[in-house]
Short mmCIF file of C-alpha atoms in Angstrom, two decimals:
data_model
loop_
_atom_site.label_atom_id
_atom_site.label_comp_id
_atom_site.label_asym_id
_atom_site.label_seq_id
_atom_site.Cartn_x
_atom_site.Cartn_y
_atom_site.Cartn_z
CA MET A 284 14.44 -3.66 -20.96
CA PRO A 285 13.48 -2.80 -17.37
CA THR A 286 12.33 -5.68 -15.21
CA LYS A 287 8.96 -5.57 -13.51
CA PRO A 288 8.89 -4.72 -9.81
CA GLN A 289 9.47 -7.85 -7.74
CA VAL A 290 6.40 -7.13 -5.63
CA GLU A 291 4.01 -7.79 -8.55
CA ILE A 292 1.91 -10.92 -8.08
CA THR A 293 0.44 -12.97 -10.92
CA GLY A 294 -1.14 -16.33 -11.68
CA LEU A 295 -2.59 -18.60 -9.01
CA GLU A 296 -0.92 -16.59 -6.25
CA ALA A 297 -2.87 -13.51 -7.39
CA ARG A 298 -6.16 -15.39 -7.65
CA PHE A 299 -5.93 -16.74 -4.11
CA TYR A 300 -3.86 -13.93 -2.58
CA ASP A 301 -6.13 -13.08 0.37
CA LEU A 302 -6.62 -16.75 1.23
CA LEU A 303 -2.87 -17.38 1.13
CA LEU A 304 -2.17 -14.42 3.42
CA ASN A 305 -4.65 -15.71 5.96
CA LEU A 306 -3.25 -19.24 5.80
CA ILE A 307 0.41 -18.32 6.21
CA SER A 308 -0.40 -15.83 9.00
CA PHE A 309 -2.69 -18.27 10.85
CA ARG A 310 -5.57 -15.83 10.19
CA ARG A 311 -3.69 -12.94 11.83
CA TYR A 312 -3.70 -10.99 8.56
CA GLU A 313 -7.47 -10.54 8.62
CA VAL A 314 -7.39 -9.07 12.13
CA PHE A 315 -4.33 -6.96 11.30
CA ILE A 316 -5.67 -5.34 8.14
CA ARG A 317 -9.01 -4.55 9.77
CA ARG A 318 -7.12 -2.75 12.52
CA VAL A 319 -5.06 -0.81 9.97
CA ILE A 320 -8.12 0.36 8.06
CA ALA A 321 -9.68 1.50 11.35
CA ASP A 322 -6.44 3.34 12.18
CA LEU A 323 -6.74 5.36 8.95
CA ASN A 324 -9.57 7.33 10.64
CA LEU A 325 -11.46 7.69 7.38
CA ASN A 326 -14.14 10.32 7.05
CA GLU A 327 -17.31 9.55 5.11
CA ASN A 328 -16.52 11.85 2.18
CA GLU A 329 -12.99 10.65 1.42
CA ILE A 330 -11.74 10.46 -2.15
CA VAL A 331 -9.20 7.65 -1.88
CA MET A 332 -6.32 6.83 -4.21
CA ASP A 333 -5.37 3.18 -3.58
CA LEU A 334 -1.97 2.55 -5.17
CA GLY A 335 -1.53 -1.09 -6.12
CA ALA A 336 -5.01 -2.05 -4.96
CA GLY A 337 -4.57 -5.79 -5.46
CA THR A 338 -7.72 -7.84 -4.88
CA GLY A 339 -9.66 -4.92 -3.41
CA LYS A 340 -9.66 -6.39 0.10
CA ASN A 341 -8.56 -3.09 1.64
CA ASP A 342 -11.06 -1.14 -0.46
CA LYS A 343 -13.91 -3.38 0.66
CA LEU A 344 -13.01 -2.72 4.28
CA MET A 345 -12.72 1.03 3.64
CA PHE A 346 -16.23 1.22 2.21
CA ASP A 347 -17.60 0.31 5.66
CA TYR A 348 -16.41 3.76 6.79
CA LEU A 349 -17.27 5.77 3.67
CA GLY A 350 -20.44 7.59 2.69
CA PRO A 351 -22.40 7.56 -0.58
CA GLU A 352 -20.50 10.52 -2.07
CA SER A 353 -17.06 8.99 -1.53
CA ARG A 354 -14.95 7.23 -4.17
CA ILE A 355 -11.98 4.91 -4.28
CA TYR A 356 -9.70 5.05 -7.31
CA ALA A 357 -8.08 1.61 -7.36
CA LEU A 358 -4.87 1.62 -9.42
CA GLU A 359 -3.81 -1.90 -10.37
CA ILE A 360 -2.01 -3.42 -13.37
CA GLY A 361 -2.32 -7.15 -12.58
CA GLU A 362 -4.98 -8.78 -14.75
CA GLU A 363 -5.96 -11.37 -12.14
CA MET A 364 -6.16 -8.69 -9.45
CA ARG A 365 -8.29 -6.43 -11.66
CA GLN A 366 -10.70 -9.30 -12.26
CA GLN A 367 -11.26 -9.53 -8.51
CA LEU A 368 -11.64 -5.77 -8.29
CA ALA A 369 -14.25 -5.96 -11.06
CA GLU A 370 -16.26 -8.46 -9.00
CA LEU A 371 -16.27 -6.01 -6.10
CA GLN A 372 -17.21 -3.17 -8.45
CA LYS A 373 -20.40 -4.98 -9.54
CA ASN A 374 -21.92 -4.24 -6.13
CA GLU A 375 -19.91 -1.11 -5.32
CA PRO A 376 -20.40 1.83 -7.70
CA ARG A 377 -18.06 3.98 -5.58
CA LEU A 378 -15.11 1.92 -6.82
CA VAL A 379 -13.27 3.16 -9.93
CA ILE A 380 -10.69 0.74 -11.36
CA ILE A 381 -7.72 2.21 -13.25
CA ASN A 382 -5.21 0.06 -15.14
CA GLN A 383 -2.14 2.13 -14.31
CA ARG A 384 1.45 1.62 -13.22
CA ILE A 385 1.90 3.64 -10.05
CA GLU A 386 5.51 4.55 -10.85
CA LYS A 387 4.50 6.14 -14.18
CA ALA A 388 3.00 9.63 -14.32
CA PHE A 389 -0.79 9.79 -14.22
CA ARG A 390 -3.67 12.13 -13.41
CA LEU A 391 -6.84 11.11 -11.60
CA PRO A 392 -10.21 12.61 -12.64
CA GLU A 393 -10.19 14.53 -9.35
CA GLN A 394 -7.77 15.20 -6.51
CA ALA A 395 -7.81 12.67 -3.71
CA SER A 396 -8.10 13.41 0.00
CA LEU A 397 -6.24 10.21 0.95
CA ALA A 398 -3.53 8.21 -0.82
CA PHE A 399 -2.95 4.71 0.54
CA ILE A 400 -0.30 2.16 -0.44
CA SER A 401 -0.02 -1.21 1.29
CA PHE A 402 3.09 -3.42 1.03
CA VAL A 403 3.88 -2.34 -2.53
CA ILE A 404 6.42 0.46 -2.40
CA HIS A 405 9.18 -1.61 -0.76
CA GLY A 406 9.37 -3.79 -3.88
CA LEU A 407 10.25 -0.91 -6.19
CA ARG A 408 13.62 0.59 -7.05
CA GLN A 409 14.29 3.83 -5.18
CA GLU A 410 13.89 6.00 -8.27
CA ASP A 411 10.49 4.41 -8.88
CA ARG A 412 9.49 4.86 -5.22
CA LEU A 413 10.22 8.56 -5.53
CA MET A 414 8.12 8.69 -8.69
CA VAL A 415 5.22 7.14 -6.73
CA VAL A 416 5.62 9.86 -4.11
CA GLN A 417 5.61 12.52 -6.84
CA ASN A 418 2.45 11.01 -8.35
CA VAL A 419 0.80 11.17 -4.93
CA ALA A 420 1.82 14.81 -4.54
CA ASP A 421 0.43 15.60 -8.00
CA ASN A 422 -2.93 13.91 -7.35
CA LEU A 423 -3.52 14.76 -3.68
CA ARG A 424 -5.32 17.91 -2.64
CA PRO A 425 -3.52 20.30 -0.24
CA GLY A 426 -4.12 19.05 3.28
CA GLY A 427 -4.69 15.51 1.97
CA ARG A 428 -3.06 12.55 3.67
CA PHE A 429 -0.56 10.04 2.32
CA CYS A 430 -0.45 6.78 4.30
CA ILE A 431 2.15 4.07 3.67
CA LEU A 432 1.61 0.64 5.22
CA ASP A 433 4.89 -1.23 4.95
CA TYR A 434 8.01 -2.21 6.86
CA ASN A 435 9.23 0.13 9.56
CA HIS A 436 12.70 1.67 9.71
CA PHE A 437 14.85 -0.69 11.79
CA SER A 438 18.22 -2.44 11.86
CA VAL A 439 17.86 -5.75 10.05
CA ASP A 440 21.29 -6.78 11.39
CA ASN A 441 20.05 -6.41 14.97
CA ALA A 442 16.62 -7.96 14.40
CA ALA A 443 15.62 -11.43 15.54
CA TRP A 444 16.96 -14.23 13.38
CA TYR A 445 13.59 -15.10 11.87
CA ILE A 446 13.06 -11.48 10.82
CA ARG A 447 16.52 -11.35 9.23
CA PHE A 448 15.74 -14.62 7.45
CA GLY A 449 12.39 -13.35 6.22
CA ILE A 450 13.78 -10.06 4.93
CA ARG A 451 16.94 -11.47 3.34
CA ARG A 452 15.76 -14.86 2.09
CA MET A 453 12.01 -14.60 1.47
CA GLU A 454 11.31 -10.96 0.61
CA CYS A 455 12.07 -9.27 -2.71
CA LYS A 456 15.56 -7.84 -3.16
CA PRO A 457 14.78 -4.09 -2.72
CA THR A 458 13.14 -4.61 0.70
CA GLU A 459 16.17 -4.01 2.92
CA ASP A 460 17.03 -0.84 1.00
CA PHE A 461 13.50 0.42 1.71
CA ILE A 462 13.85 -0.40 5.42
CA ASP A 463 17.19 1.41 5.66
CA ARG A 464 15.85 4.73 4.34
CA ASP A 465 14.50 7.63 6.40
CA TRP A 466 11.06 7.94 4.86
CA PRO A 467 9.79 10.91 6.88
CA ALA A 468 12.82 12.90 5.71
CA LEU A 469 12.30 11.82 2.09
CA LEU A 470 8.61 12.70 2.22
CA GLU A 471 9.37 16.07 3.77
CA GLU A 472 11.59 16.87 0.78
CA LYS A 473 8.57 16.19 -1.46
CA GLY A 474 6.27 18.59 0.40
CA PHE A 475 4.76 16.42 3.15
CA SER A 476 4.65 17.17 6.87
CA ASP A 477 2.69 16.46 10.10
CA PHE A 478 3.86 12.84 10.35
CA SER A 479 2.09 10.25 12.47
CA THR A 480 2.98 6.62 13.00
CA LYS A 481 1.28 3.46 14.20
CA THR A 482 3.26 0.24 14.49
CA TYR A 483 2.32 -3.44 14.42
CA PHE A 484 3.96 -6.83 14.95
CA GLY A 485 6.40 -5.53 17.56
CA GLY A 486 7.37 -2.49 15.50
CA ILE A 487 8.37 -4.36 12.34
CA VAL A 488 5.43 -2.96 10.35
CA ARG A 489 4.45 0.71 10.30
CA LEU A 490 1.55 2.83 9.11
CA LEU A 491 3.28 6.11 8.28
CA CYS A 492 0.91 8.98 7.49
CA SER A 493 1.78 12.49 6.39
CA VAL A 494 -0.05 15.57 5.12
CA LYS A 495 0.52 17.41 1.86
CA LYS A 496 1.45 21.01 2.61
#
């Protein structure tokens, strides 16, 4: 029986996920994620596919940039996370919650203009990561953008000791494999081009965006 991806969060950690992130980052996470959402350069009519939407924190920030005709399809399988998404949905009719594994084939009700995944894909096996990319390609309109917020491509061996410790002792097992791979090249093989990158935390974290041909 296949094991669940190590990035999945359940129980009390899921219920208080945003609070925990702020506490362990000394409130830097709040500033960081607001900057990332601004860096997405959203237009008001975006149809967003949020892969592994979690608590909906990112979606809530996105809605500040989106118009009344926009929608966010929030794909999330965690029960505790979906409960928090449902609370957001009560006051936000533009949010559509879908109970769906992102590494299993699916079809959205309409093609998205933006696919966004934040610190999820590194916790999957490579074959499942590639299935996520295929799902994005299948559900993204031509000219739509795919943005991955996750670890950058860098040498863990040559990184500062505390980064090596964090990656090898605190992160889930597939993380270093994700870091080692050339993601622009892999995305290009799947029909994406026009890459752009923004980096954070001294280059350790990257927002990698590409366009579906």
